[in-house]
PDB file of C-alpha atoms in Angstrom:
ATOM      1  CA  MET A  22     159.625  98.782 278.678  1.00 30.00           C
ATOM      2  CA  SER A  23     163.255  99.791 279.252  1.00 32.00           C
ATOM      3  CA  ASN A  24     165.236 102.321 277.209  1.00 34.00           C
ATOM      4  CA  LYS A  25     167.390  99.531 275.811  1.00 36.00           C
ATOM      5  CA  GLU A  26     164.298  97.814 274.416  1.00 37.00           C
ATOM      6  CA  ASN A  27     163.292 101.068 272.736  1.00 36.00           C
ATOM      7  CA  ILE A  28     166.586 101.556 270.919  1.00 38.00           C
ATOM      8  CA  VAL A  29     166.504 100.775 267.214  1.00 41.00           C
ATOM      9  CA  PRO A  30     169.757  99.103 266.044  1.00 52.00           C
ATOM     10  CA  PHE A  31     171.963 101.417 264.011  1.00 62.00           C
ATOM     11  CA  GLY A  32     171.259 101.068 260.281  1.00 82.00           C
ATOM     12  CA  THR A  33     167.677  99.814 260.741  1.00 86.00           C
ATOM     13  CA  PRO A  34     164.993 101.594 258.664  1.00 88.00           C
ATOM     14  CA  ASP A  35     161.778 102.922 260.182  1.00 89.00           C
ATOM     15  CA  GLU A  36     158.282 102.081 258.889  1.00 89.00           C
ATOM     16  CA  THR A  37     158.332 104.801 256.213  1.00 90.00           C
ATOM     17  CA  GLU A  38     161.782 103.802 254.966  1.00 92.00           C
ATOM     18  CA  ILE A  39     161.044 100.079 254.702  1.00 93.00           C
ATOM     19  CA  LYS A  40     158.044 100.898 252.481  1.00 94.00           C
ATOM     20  CA  LEU A  41     160.335 102.896 250.174  1.00 94.00           C
ATOM     21  CA  ILE A  42     162.877 100.071 250.134  1.00 95.00           C
ATOM     22  CA  ASN A  43     160.253  97.452 249.279  1.00 95.00           C
ATOM     23  CA  LYS A  44     159.456  99.327 246.081  1.00 95.00           C
ATOM     24  CA  TYR A  45     162.718  97.865 244.720  1.00 94.00           C
ATOM     25  CA  THR A  46     162.567  94.362 246.233  1.00 94.00           C
ATOM     26  CA  ARG A  47     160.878  91.299 244.750  1.00 93.00           C
ATOM     27  CA  ARG A  48     159.448  90.268 248.117  1.00 94.00           C
ATOM     28  CA  GLU A  49     158.472  92.317 251.179  1.00 95.00           C
ATOM     29  CA  TYR A  50     161.516  92.768 253.419  1.00 95.00           C
ATOM     30  CA  LYS A  51     161.250  93.389 257.147  1.00 94.00           C
ATOM     31  CA  ALA A  52     163.158  96.260 258.753  1.00 92.00           C
ATOM     32  CA  ASP A  53     165.617  93.951 260.534  1.00 92.00           C
ATOM     33  CA  GLU A  54     166.521  92.224 257.252  1.00 95.00           C
ATOM     34  CA  VAL A  55     168.183  95.247 255.669  1.00 95.00           C
ATOM     35  CA  TYR A  56     170.977  97.633 256.627  1.00 95.00           C
ATOM     36  CA  THR A  57     170.642 101.325 255.725  1.00 94.00           C
ATOM     37  CA  PHE A  58     173.163 104.171 255.631  1.00 93.00           C
ATOM     38  CA  SER A  59     173.373 107.802 254.556  1.00 92.00           C
ATOM     39  CA  VAL A  60     175.783 108.980 251.892  1.00 93.00           C
ATOM     40  CA  VAL A  61     176.725 112.334 250.372  1.00 94.00           C
ATOM     41  CA  LEU A  62     176.978 111.704 246.627  1.00 95.00           C
ATOM     42  CA  CYS A  63     178.327 115.122 245.642  1.00 94.00           C
ATOM     43  CA  ASP A  64     178.081 118.844 246.410  1.00 94.00           C
ATOM     44  CA  ASN A  65     178.492 122.178 244.654  1.00 93.00           C
ATOM     45  CA  ASP A  66     182.097 122.646 245.754  1.00 93.00           C
ATOM     46  CA  ILE A  67     185.022 122.701 243.301  1.00 92.00           C
ATOM     47  CA  ASP A  68     186.401 119.161 243.184  1.00 92.00           C
ATOM     48  CA  ARG A  69     189.865 117.684 242.558  1.00 91.00           C
ATOM     49  CA  ASP A  70     189.202 117.681 238.809  1.00 91.00           C
ATOM     50  CA  PHE A  71     188.402 121.415 238.994  1.00 92.00           C
ATOM     51  CA  GLU A  72     184.759 120.840 238.204  1.00 93.00           C
ATOM     52  CA  GLN A  73     181.697 122.039 240.053  1.00 93.00           C
ATOM     53  CA  PHE A  74     178.046 120.997 239.995  1.00 95.00           C
ATOM     54  CA  SER A  75     175.748 123.997 240.039  1.00 93.00           C
ATOM     55  CA  SER A  76     173.055 124.049 242.743  1.00 93.00           C
ATOM     56  CA  ASP A  77     170.429 123.645 240.031  1.00 94.00           C
ATOM     57  CA  ALA A  78     172.242 120.574 238.674  1.00 95.00           C
ATOM     58  CA  ILE A  79     172.244 118.995 242.160  1.00 95.00           C
ATOM     59  CA  GLU A  80     168.492 119.559 242.448  1.00 94.00           C
ATOM     60  CA  LYS A  81     167.966 117.716 239.156  1.00 95.00           C
ATOM     61  CA  LEU A  82     170.345 114.890 240.092  1.00 95.00           C
ATOM     62  CA  ALA A  83     168.365 114.307 243.296  1.00 94.00           C
ATOM     63  CA  GLN A  84     165.431 113.039 241.231  1.00 93.00           C
ATOM     64  CA  MET A  85     167.643 110.953 238.928  1.00 95.00           C
ATOM     65  CA  PHE A  86     169.544 109.032 241.616  1.00 96.00           C
ATOM     66  CA  VAL A  87     166.526 107.546 243.394  1.00 95.00           C
ATOM     67  CA  GLY A  88     166.629 103.798 242.733  1.00 95.00           C
ATOM     68  CA  LYS A  89     170.165 103.822 241.304  1.00 95.00           C
ATOM     69  CA  THR A  90     172.519 101.002 242.202  1.00 94.00           C
ATOM     70  CA  GLY A  91     175.767 101.318 244.120  1.00 94.00           C
ATOM     71  CA  ILE A  92     178.855  99.449 242.880  1.00 93.00           C
ATOM     72  CA  CYS A  93     182.606  99.397 243.571  1.00 91.00           C
ATOM     73  CA  ASP A  94     185.316 101.181 241.586  1.00 88.00           C
ATOM     74  CA  HIS A  95     182.858 102.125 238.797  1.00 87.00           C
ATOM     75  CA  ASN A  96     183.014  98.525 237.557  1.00 87.00           C
ATOM     76  CA  PRO A  97     179.552  98.005 235.980  1.00 83.00           C
ATOM     77  CA  LYS A  98     179.313  94.223 236.475  1.00 85.00           C
ATOM     78  CA  ALA A  99     176.079  92.737 237.830  1.00 84.00           C
ATOM     79  CA  SER A 100     178.077  90.821 240.438  1.00 82.00           C
ATOM     80  CA  ASN A 101     179.616  94.103 241.564  1.00 85.00           C
ATOM     81  CA  GLN A 102     176.329  95.640 242.727  1.00 90.00           C
ATOM     82  CA  VAL A 103     176.358  96.200 246.492  1.00 92.00           C
ATOM     83  CA  ALA A 104     173.587  98.679 247.412  1.00 94.00           C
ATOM     84  CA  ARG A 105     170.650 100.697 246.107  1.00 96.00           C
ATOM     85  CA  ILE A 106     169.405 104.232 246.826  1.00 96.00           C
ATOM     86  CA  TYR A 107     165.814 104.504 248.077  1.00 96.00           C
ATOM     87  CA  GLU A 108     165.764 108.205 249.013  1.00 94.00           C
ATOM     88  CA  CYS A 109     167.670 111.228 247.681  1.00 94.00           C
ATOM     89  CA  HIS A 110     167.443 114.989 248.049  1.00 94.00           C
ATOM     90  CA  ALA A 111     169.456 118.203 247.817  1.00 93.00           C
ATOM     91  CA  GLU A 112     170.103 120.033 251.075  1.00 91.00           C
ATOM     92  CA  ALA A 113     171.815 123.270 252.024  1.00 90.00           C
ATOM     93  CA  VAL A 114     174.558 122.955 254.642  1.00 88.00           C
ATOM     94  CA  GLU A 115     173.883 125.793 257.047  1.00 84.00           C
ATOM     95  CA  GLY A 116     176.835 128.073 257.745  1.00 84.00           C
ATOM     96  CA  GLU A 117     179.158 126.493 255.156  1.00 88.00           C
ATOM     97  CA  SER A 118     180.377 127.822 251.808  1.00 88.00           C
ATOM     98  CA  ASN A 119     182.186 126.299 248.836  1.00 87.00           C
ATOM     99  CA  LEU A 120     185.510 127.496 247.386  1.00 86.00           C
ATOM    100  CA  ALA A 121     183.624 129.877 245.101  1.00 84.00           C
ATOM    101  CA  GLY A 122     182.089 131.596 248.133  1.00 87.00           C
ATOM    102  CA  GLU A 123     178.593 130.258 247.472  1.00 89.00           C
ATOM    103  CA  SER A 124     176.355 128.535 250.024  1.00 90.00           C
ATOM    104  CA  LEU A 125     177.244 124.852 250.160  1.00 92.00           C
ATOM    105  CA  VAL A 126     174.593 122.507 248.755  1.00 93.00           C
ATOM    106  CA  ARG A 127     175.010 118.749 248.779  1.00 94.00           C
ATOM    107  CA  LEU A 128     173.256 115.739 247.297  1.00 94.00           C
ATOM    108  CA  LYS A 129     172.402 113.365 250.147  1.00 94.00           C
ATOM    109  CA  ALA A 130     170.992 109.885 249.705  1.00 94.00           C
ATOM    110  CA  LYS A 131     169.952 106.891 251.758  1.00 94.00           C
ATOM    111  CA  ALA A 132     170.848 103.418 250.547  1.00 95.00           C
ATOM    112  CA  TYR A 133     170.098  99.873 251.669  1.00 96.00           C
ATOM    113  CA  ILE A 134     171.902  96.537 251.661  1.00 95.00           C
ATOM    114  CA  PRO A 135     170.368  93.116 252.475  1.00 94.00           C
ATOM    115  CA  LYS A 136     172.003  91.897 255.696  1.00 94.00           C
ATOM    116  CA  ASP A 137     172.092  88.235 254.750  1.00 93.00           C
ATOM    117  CA  GLY A 138     175.420  87.424 253.077  1.00 92.00           C
ATOM    118  CA  ASN A 139     176.729  91.009 253.261  1.00 92.00           C
ATOM    119  CA  GLU A 140     178.127  91.041 256.805  1.00 93.00           C
ATOM    120  CA  GLU A 141     181.669  91.790 255.604  1.00 93.00           C
ATOM    121  CA  LEU A 142     180.544  94.748 253.454  1.00 92.00           C
ATOM    122  CA  ILE A 143     178.400  96.156 256.265  1.00 92.00           C
ATOM    123  CA  ASN A 144     181.315  95.866 258.668  1.00 92.00           C
ATOM    124  CA  SER A 145     183.532  97.694 256.145  1.00 91.00           C
ATOM    125  CA  ILE A 146     181.004 100.541 255.985  1.00 90.00           C
ATOM    126  CA  ASP A 147     180.562 100.734 259.768  1.00 89.00           C
ATOM    127  CA  SER A 148     184.317 100.716 260.360  1.00 89.00           C
ATOM    128  CA  GLY A 149     184.914 103.478 257.804  1.00 89.00           C
ATOM    129  CA  ILE A 150     186.895 101.318 255.365  1.00 91.00           C
ATOM    130  CA  LYS A 151     184.216 101.634 252.694  1.00 90.00           C
ATOM    131  CA  LYS A 152     183.449 105.336 252.936  1.00 91.00           C
ATOM    132  CA  GLU A 153     184.362 107.527 249.922  1.00 92.00           C
ATOM    133  CA  VAL A 154     182.078 107.500 246.904  1.00 93.00           C
ATOM    134  CA  SER A 155     181.902 108.887 243.381  1.00 93.00           C
ATOM    135  CA  ILE A 156     178.983 109.247 240.974  1.00 93.00           C
ATOM    136  CA  GLY A 157     178.498 108.409 237.315  1.00 91.00           C
ATOM    137  CA  CYS A 158     176.301 110.830 235.386  1.00 92.00           C
ATOM    138  CA  SER A 159     176.070 112.786 232.151  1.00 92.00           C
ATOM    139  CA  ALA A 160     175.458 116.500 231.608  1.00 93.00           C
ATOM    140  CA  SER A 161     174.957 118.543 228.459  1.00 91.00           C
ATOM    141  CA  LYS A 162     176.804 121.712 229.492  1.00 91.00           C
ATOM    142  CA  ARG A 163     180.096 122.609 231.198  1.00 91.00           C
ATOM    143  CA  TYR A 164     180.685 126.328 231.522  1.00 92.00           C
ATOM    144  CA  CYS A 165     184.129 127.881 232.010  1.00 92.00           C
ATOM    145  CA  SER A 166     184.383 129.939 235.204  1.00 92.00           C
ATOM    146  CA  ILE A 167     186.658 132.471 233.433  1.00 93.00           C
ATOM    147  CA  CYS A 168     184.842 133.255 230.183  1.00 91.00           C
ATOM    148  CA  GLY A 169     181.483 131.508 230.562  1.00 90.00           C
ATOM    149  CA  CYS A 170     181.832 129.561 227.316  1.00 90.00           C
ATOM    150  CA  ASP A 171     180.579 125.998 227.058  1.00 88.00           C
ATOM    151  CA  ALA A 172     183.753 123.907 227.329  1.00 85.00           C
ATOM    152  CA  SER A 173     181.913 120.776 226.205  1.00 79.00           C
ATOM    153  CA  PHE A 174     182.261 121.871 222.553  1.00 77.00           C
ATOM    154  CA  GLY A 175     185.819 123.181 222.664  1.00 73.00           C
ATOM    155  CA  GLU A 176     184.742 126.848 222.596  1.00 73.00           C
ATOM    156  CA  CYS A 177     187.089 127.723 225.482  1.00 85.00           C
ATOM    157  CA  ASN A 178     190.906 127.922 225.526  1.00 88.00           C
ATOM    158  CA  HIS A 179     191.231 128.261 229.298  1.00 91.00           C
ATOM    159  CA  ILE A 180     192.738 125.327 231.190  1.00 91.00           C
ATOM    160  CA  LYS A 181     191.114 123.891 234.307  1.00 90.00           C
ATOM    161  CA  GLY A 182     193.174 124.363 237.455  1.00 91.00           C
ATOM    162  CA  LYS A 183     195.105 127.376 236.212  1.00 93.00           C
ATOM    163  CA  ASN A 184     194.711 130.919 237.502  1.00 94.00           C
ATOM    164  CA  TYR A 185     193.945 133.817 235.169  1.00 94.00           C
ATOM    165  CA  ASP A 186     194.454 137.198 236.830  1.00 91.00           C
ATOM    166  CA  LYS A 187     194.284 135.434 240.200  1.00 88.00           C
ATOM    167  CA  LYS A 188     190.984 133.790 239.285  1.00 91.00           C
ATOM    168  CA  LEU A 189     190.824 129.987 239.249  1.00 93.00           C
ATOM    169  CA  CYS A 190     189.589 128.260 236.134  1.00 94.00           C
ATOM    170  CA  TYR A 191     187.089 125.434 236.680  1.00 93.00           C
ATOM    171  CA  HIS A 192     184.122 124.008 234.800  1.00 93.00           C
ATOM    172  CA  ILE A 193     180.568 124.467 236.073  1.00 94.00           C
ATOM    173  CA  ILE A 194     178.433 121.425 235.260  1.00 94.00           C
ATOM    174  CA  GLU A 195     174.863 122.201 234.196  1.00 94.00           C
ATOM    175  CA  GLU A 196     171.884 120.387 232.693  1.00 94.00           C
ATOM    176  CA  PRO A 197     172.450 116.772 233.828  1.00 93.00           C
ATOM    177  CA  TYR A 198     170.335 114.376 231.785  1.00 94.00           C
ATOM    178  CA  ASP A 199     171.326 110.950 233.117  1.00 93.00           C
ATOM    179  CA  ALA A 200     172.521 109.397 236.385  1.00 93.00           C
ATOM    180  CA  TYR A 201     173.496 105.765 236.032  1.00 91.00           C
ATOM    181  CA  GLU A 202     175.443 104.667 239.101  1.00 93.00           C
ATOM    182  CA  TRP A 203     177.375 105.627 242.215  1.00 94.00           C
ATOM    183  CA  SER A 204     180.425 103.808 243.428  1.00 93.00           C
ATOM    184  CA  PHE A 205     182.649 103.159 246.416  1.00 93.00           C
ATOM    185  CA  VAL A 206     186.138 104.369 245.458  1.00 92.00           C
ATOM    186  CA  ALA A 207     189.498 104.896 247.171  1.00 89.00           C
ATOM    187  CA  VAL A 208     189.974 108.542 246.133  1.00 87.00           C
ATOM    188  CA  PRO A 209     186.873 110.455 245.026  1.00 86.00           C
ATOM    189  CA  ALA A 210     186.991 113.615 242.919  1.00 88.00           C
ATOM    190  CA  GLN A 211     184.622 115.204 245.416  1.00 87.00           C
ATOM    191  CA  ARG A 212     186.424 115.694 248.714  1.00 86.00           C
ATOM    192  CA  SER A 213     183.318 115.424 250.915  1.00 87.00           C
ATOM    193  CA  ALA A 214     181.529 112.647 249.031  1.00 89.00           C
ATOM    194  CA  GLY A 215     181.058 109.538 251.106  1.00 87.00           C
ATOM    195  CA  VAL A 216     179.165 107.703 253.813  1.00 88.00           C
ATOM    196  CA  ILE A 217     178.200 109.932 256.719  1.00 84.00           C
ATOM    197  CA  LYS A 218     177.072 109.185 260.245  1.00 69.00           C
ATOM    198  CA  SER A 219     173.320 109.096 260.085  1.00 59.00           C
ATOM    199  CA  PHE A 220     170.833 109.727 262.840  1.00 49.00           C
ATOM    200  CA  SER A 221     167.529 107.928 263.088  1.00 44.00           C
ATOM    201  CA  TYR A 222     165.369 108.930 266.017  1.00 42.00           C
ATOM    202  CA  GLY A 223     161.817 107.864 265.270  1.00 40.00           C
ATOM    203  CA  GLY A 224     160.935 108.213 268.974  1.00 40.00           C
ATOM    204  CA  LYS A 225     162.887 105.045 269.815  1.00 40.00           C
ATOM    205  CA  LYS A 226     166.514 106.039 270.182  1.00 47.00           C
ATOM    206  CA  ASP A 227     167.993 106.621 273.634  1.00 50.00           C
ATOM    207  CA  MET A 228     168.211 110.386 274.225  1.00 52.00           C
ATOM    208  CA  GLN A 229     171.444 109.998 276.192  1.00 56.00           C
ATOM    209  CA  GLU A 230     173.050 108.460 273.116  1.00 59.00           C
ATOM    210  CA  ILE A 231     171.833 111.375 271.002  1.00 62.00           C
ATOM    211  CA  MET A 232     173.181 113.970 273.443  1.00 62.00           C
ATOM    212  CA  LYS A 233     176.561 112.212 273.516  1.00 63.00           C
ATOM    213  CA  SER A 234     176.765 112.414 269.715  1.00 64.00           C
ATOM    214  CA  LEU A 235     175.849 116.109 269.793  1.00 65.00           C
ATOM    215  CA  ALA A 236     178.422 116.800 272.514  1.00 69.00           C
ATOM    216  CA  LYS A 237     181.128 115.154 270.394  1.00 64.00           C
ATOM    217  CA  GLY A 238     180.191 117.337 267.418  1.00 64.00           C
ATOM    218  CA  GLU A 239     179.482 114.287 265.288  1.00 60.00           C
ATOM    219  CA  GLN A 240     177.847 114.845 261.917  1.00 56.00           C
ATOM    220  CA  MET A 241     174.241 113.674 261.824  1.00 57.00           C
ATOM    221  CA  SER A 242     171.737 113.466 259.027  1.00 55.00           C
ATOM    222  CA  LEU A 243     167.990 113.964 259.607  1.00 55.00           C
ATOM    223  CA  THR A 244     164.909 113.457 257.502  1.00 52.00           C
ATOM    224  CA  ALA A 245     162.082 115.988 257.892  1.00 55.00           C
ATOM    225  CA  ASP A 246     160.144 113.498 260.037  1.00 56.00           C
ATOM    226  CA  GLU A 247     163.180 112.780 262.229  1.00 58.00           C
ATOM    227  CA  ALA A 248     163.835 116.495 262.697  1.00 64.00           C
ATOM    228  CA  ARG A 249     160.228 117.046 263.772  1.00 66.00           C
ATOM    229  CA  LYS A 250     160.365 114.203 266.295  1.00 66.00           C
ATOM    230  CA  LEU A 251     163.664 115.442 267.708  1.00 72.00           C
ATOM    231  CA  HIS A 252     162.192 118.950 267.978  1.00 74.00           C
ATOM    232  CA  ASP A 253     159.176 117.553 269.883  1.00 73.00           C
ATOM    233  CA  SER A 254     161.501 115.662 272.213  1.00 74.00           C
ATOM    234  CA  ILE A 255     163.562 118.776 272.938  1.00 79.00           C
ATOM    235  CA  LYS A 256     160.390 120.792 273.620  1.00 77.00           C
ATOM    236  CA  SER A 257     159.282 118.095 276.055  1.00 76.00           C
ATOM    237  CA  MET A 258     162.657 118.321 277.810  1.00 76.00           C
ATOM    238  CA  GLU A 259     162.313 122.110 277.995  1.00 80.00           C
ATOM    239  CA  ASN A 260     158.885 121.762 279.623  1.00 78.00           C
ATOM    240  CA  SER A 261     160.281 119.268 282.133  1.00 75.00           C
ATOM    241  CA  TYR A 262     163.115 121.677 282.902  1.00 78.00           C
ATOM    242  CA  LYS A 263     160.627 124.500 283.546  1.00 80.00           C
ATOM    243  CA  LEU A 264     158.632 122.312 285.918  1.00 79.00           C
ATOM    244  CA  ALA A 265     161.831 121.314 287.734  1.00 79.00           C
ATOM    245  CA  GLU A 266     162.821 124.981 288.093  1.00 81.00           C
ATOM    246  CA  GLU A 267     159.385 125.850 289.524  1.00 82.00           C
ATOM    247  CA  TYR A 268     159.634 122.963 291.980  1.00 80.00           C
ATOM    248  CA  LYS A 269     163.100 124.104 293.018  1.00 79.00           C
ATOM    249  CA  LYS A 270     161.791 127.625 293.706  1.00 81.00           C
ATOM    250  CA  GLU A 271     159.057 126.128 295.913  1.00 83.00           C
ATOM    251  CA  LEU A 272     161.674 124.147 297.853  1.00 80.00           C
ATOM    252  CA  VAL A 273     163.788 127.291 298.349  1.00 80.00           C
ATOM    253  CA  THR A 274     160.741 129.142 299.717  1.00 82.00           C
ATOM    254  CA  ARG A 275     159.967 126.224 302.051  1.00 80.00           C
ATOM    255  CA  ALA A 276     163.540 126.071 303.288  1.00 77.00           C
ATOM    256  CA  VAL A 277     163.666 129.822 303.987  1.00 79.00           C
ATOM    257  CA  LYS A 278     160.329 129.775 305.853  1.00 79.00           C
ATOM    258  CA  ALA A 279     161.291 126.756 307.931  1.00 76.00           C
ATOM    259  CA  ALA A 280     164.685 128.292 308.747  1.00 75.00           C
ATOM    260  CA  ALA A 281     162.946 131.532 309.821  1.00 77.00           C
ATOM    261  CA  CYS A 282     160.945 129.565 312.410  1.00 77.00           C
ATOM    262  CA  VAL A 283     164.217 128.364 313.891  1.00 72.00           C
ATOM    263  CA  ASN A 284     166.358 131.483 313.574  1.00 72.00           C
ATOM    264  CA  ASP A 285     165.859 134.756 311.689  1.00 69.00           C
ATOM    265  CA  GLU A 286     169.572 135.145 310.927  1.00 70.00           C
ATOM    266  CA  LEU A 287     169.725 131.580 309.646  1.00 71.00           C
ATOM    267  CA  SER A 288     166.837 132.357 307.316  1.00 71.00           C
ATOM    268  CA  ALA A 289     168.828 135.126 305.621  1.00 73.00           C
ATOM    269  CA  ILE A 290     171.801 132.806 305.100  1.00 77.00           C
ATOM    270  CA  ILE A 291     169.607 130.062 303.605  1.00 74.00           C
ATOM    271  CA  SER A 292     167.983 132.587 301.284  1.00 72.00           C
ATOM    272  CA  LYS A 293     171.395 133.425 299.765  1.00 73.00           C
ATOM    273  CA  THR A 294     172.788 129.897 299.487  1.00 76.00           C
ATOM    274  CA  ALA A 295     169.769 127.688 298.680  1.00 72.00           C
ATOM    275  CA  GLU A 296     169.808 128.533 294.940  1.00 72.00           C
ATOM    276  CA  LYS A 297     173.187 126.795 294.633  1.00 76.00           C
ATOM    277  CA  LEU A 298     171.830 123.483 295.934  1.00 78.00           C
ATOM    278  CA  ASP A 299     170.272 120.812 293.760  1.00 79.00           C
ATOM    279  CA  ILE A 300     166.727 119.523 294.283  1.00 79.00           C
ATOM    280  CA  SER A 301     167.785 116.528 296.401  1.00 80.00           C
ATOM    281  CA  GLU A 302     169.872 118.709 298.717  1.00 80.00           C
ATOM    282  CA  LEU A 303     167.045 121.239 299.013  1.00 77.00           C
ATOM    283  CA  LYS A 304     164.541 118.508 299.957  1.00 81.00           C
ATOM    284  CA  ASN A 305     166.834 117.296 302.740  1.00 81.00           C
ATOM    285  CA  LEU A 306     167.341 120.865 303.940  1.00 78.00           C
ATOM    286  CA  CYS A 307     163.588 121.516 303.998  1.00 79.00           C
ATOM    287  CA  GLU A 308     162.862 118.335 305.936  1.00 80.00           C
ATOM    288  CA  CYS A 309     165.571 119.132 308.469  1.00 81.00           C
ATOM    289  CA  PHE A 310     164.376 122.699 309.187  1.00 75.00           C
ATOM    290  CA  GLU A 311     160.701 121.729 309.139  1.00 77.00           C
ATOM    291  CA  LYS A 312     161.318 119.017 311.741  1.00 78.00           C
ATOM    292  CA  LYS A 313     163.324 121.510 313.774  1.00 75.00           C
ATOM    293  CA  ALA A 314     160.501 124.048 313.526  1.00 72.00           C
ATOM    294  CA  LYS A 315     157.932 121.459 314.696  1.00 72.00           C
ATOM    295  CA  GLY A 316     160.128 120.481 317.614  1.00 67.00           C
ATOM    296  CA  GLU A 317     160.755 116.975 316.328  1.00 53.00           C
ATOM    297  CA  ILE A 318     164.470 117.595 316.665  1.00 50.00           C
ATOM    298  CA  LYS A 319     165.081 118.638 320.267  1.00 54.00           C
ATOM    299  CA  PRO A 320     167.677 121.378 320.724  1.00 54.00           C
ATOM    300  CA  VAL A 321     170.862 120.263 322.474  1.00 53.00           C
ATOM    301  CA  PRO A 322     172.462 122.702 324.986  1.00 58.00           C
ATOM    302  CA  GLN A 323     175.992 123.744 324.157  1.00 53.00           C
ATOM    303  CA  LEU A 324     177.233 122.631 327.607  1.00 56.00           C
ATOM    304  CA  TYR A 325     175.454 119.262 327.373  1.00 51.00           C
ATOM    305  CA  LYS A 326     177.614 116.299 328.361  1.00 54.00           C
ATOM    306  CA  ASN A 327     176.889 112.759 327.321  1.00 53.00           C
ATOM    307  CA  LYS A 328     175.994 110.753 330.403  1.00 52.00           C
ATOM    308  CA  ALA A 329     177.382 107.636 328.804  1.00 49.00           C
ATOM    309  CA  LYS A 330     180.843 109.158 329.155  1.00 49.00           C
ATOM    310  CA  LYS A 331     180.426 109.828 332.861  1.00 50.00           C
ATOM    311  CA  ASN A 332     183.250 108.512 335.046  1.00 54.00           C
ATOM    312  CA  ILE A 333     182.371 104.971 336.156  1.00 50.00           C
ATOM    313  CA  LEU A 334     183.976 105.676 339.543  1.00 56.00           C
ATOM    314  CA  ASP A 335     181.553 108.500 340.216  1.00 56.00           C
ATOM    315  CA  ASN A 336     179.475 107.496 343.263  1.00 57.00           C
ATOM    316  CA  SER A 337     177.787 110.837 343.811  1.00 55.00           C
ATOM    317  CA  LYS A 338     174.380 109.202 343.618  1.00 51.00           C
ATOM    318  CA  TYR A 339     175.161 107.474 346.903  1.00 52.00           C
ATOM    319  CA  SER A 340     175.917 110.715 348.717  1.00 54.00           C
ATOM    320  CA  ILE A 341     173.720 111.558 351.688  1.00 53.00           C
TER     321      ILE A 341
END
């Protein structure tokens, strides 16, 4: 089977994902009947409204958003439903911090759309037109970053977005108790909320395609199972590399020994330069010197002249 036959089309769920999706469908859907994508719903950074979800709030929202519908422009009409979340979790973004200097934590979800009749929407997502999202939820507490009072009950006189003694005022959202929808919007309050480039390996994606994405520095999202499979693939590549290095060392040794049979000085030169050659070049070099050492390639004297080029007027063979 070729690599192309092994590649899973982008946006196609694996066996585990299609089982999760079918929990929300009336009939059993096949993997090629739905389109899936990854989306960051929110994070614990300070947003454009000068509000911030606490890391604890994001953990709680992760449980609430599973199964929630995706709409457009927060318009809660049944006809406006476009997608549904089938998996959601909080994840730390390694090496990144929010504006408050805390480790960045984001709420990442996976959503599905039936392919039939939604080609235009899917194309809008793939092309990046439909990208930014916003969430609809309720929380019981909003703490002021300046005084710590609960701003939900008017206990605080500080104004969001203003600085007090060089310290920014913003509200920290805690204790979410309901998550009711997420929506595609033009300008989200959360700067990083939106569809992200997802990565689904599952042992079927072409490794060259993966390496190209990594080389470009593209953002990729992995489930625990996908991360494990990618790790196994990398370990396999490392083992192959070790075997190739051992084989190369054997070829270098062969080339040096064969060259020594021909000329001791040549052997020293080969010993210094062979490491710079690739395996194919080393194989050719070995074969050449080994044939020379066995006498299969007859040495040619430096003063040898090709008889074919002899003067046609030469009649020396008739001399008495």
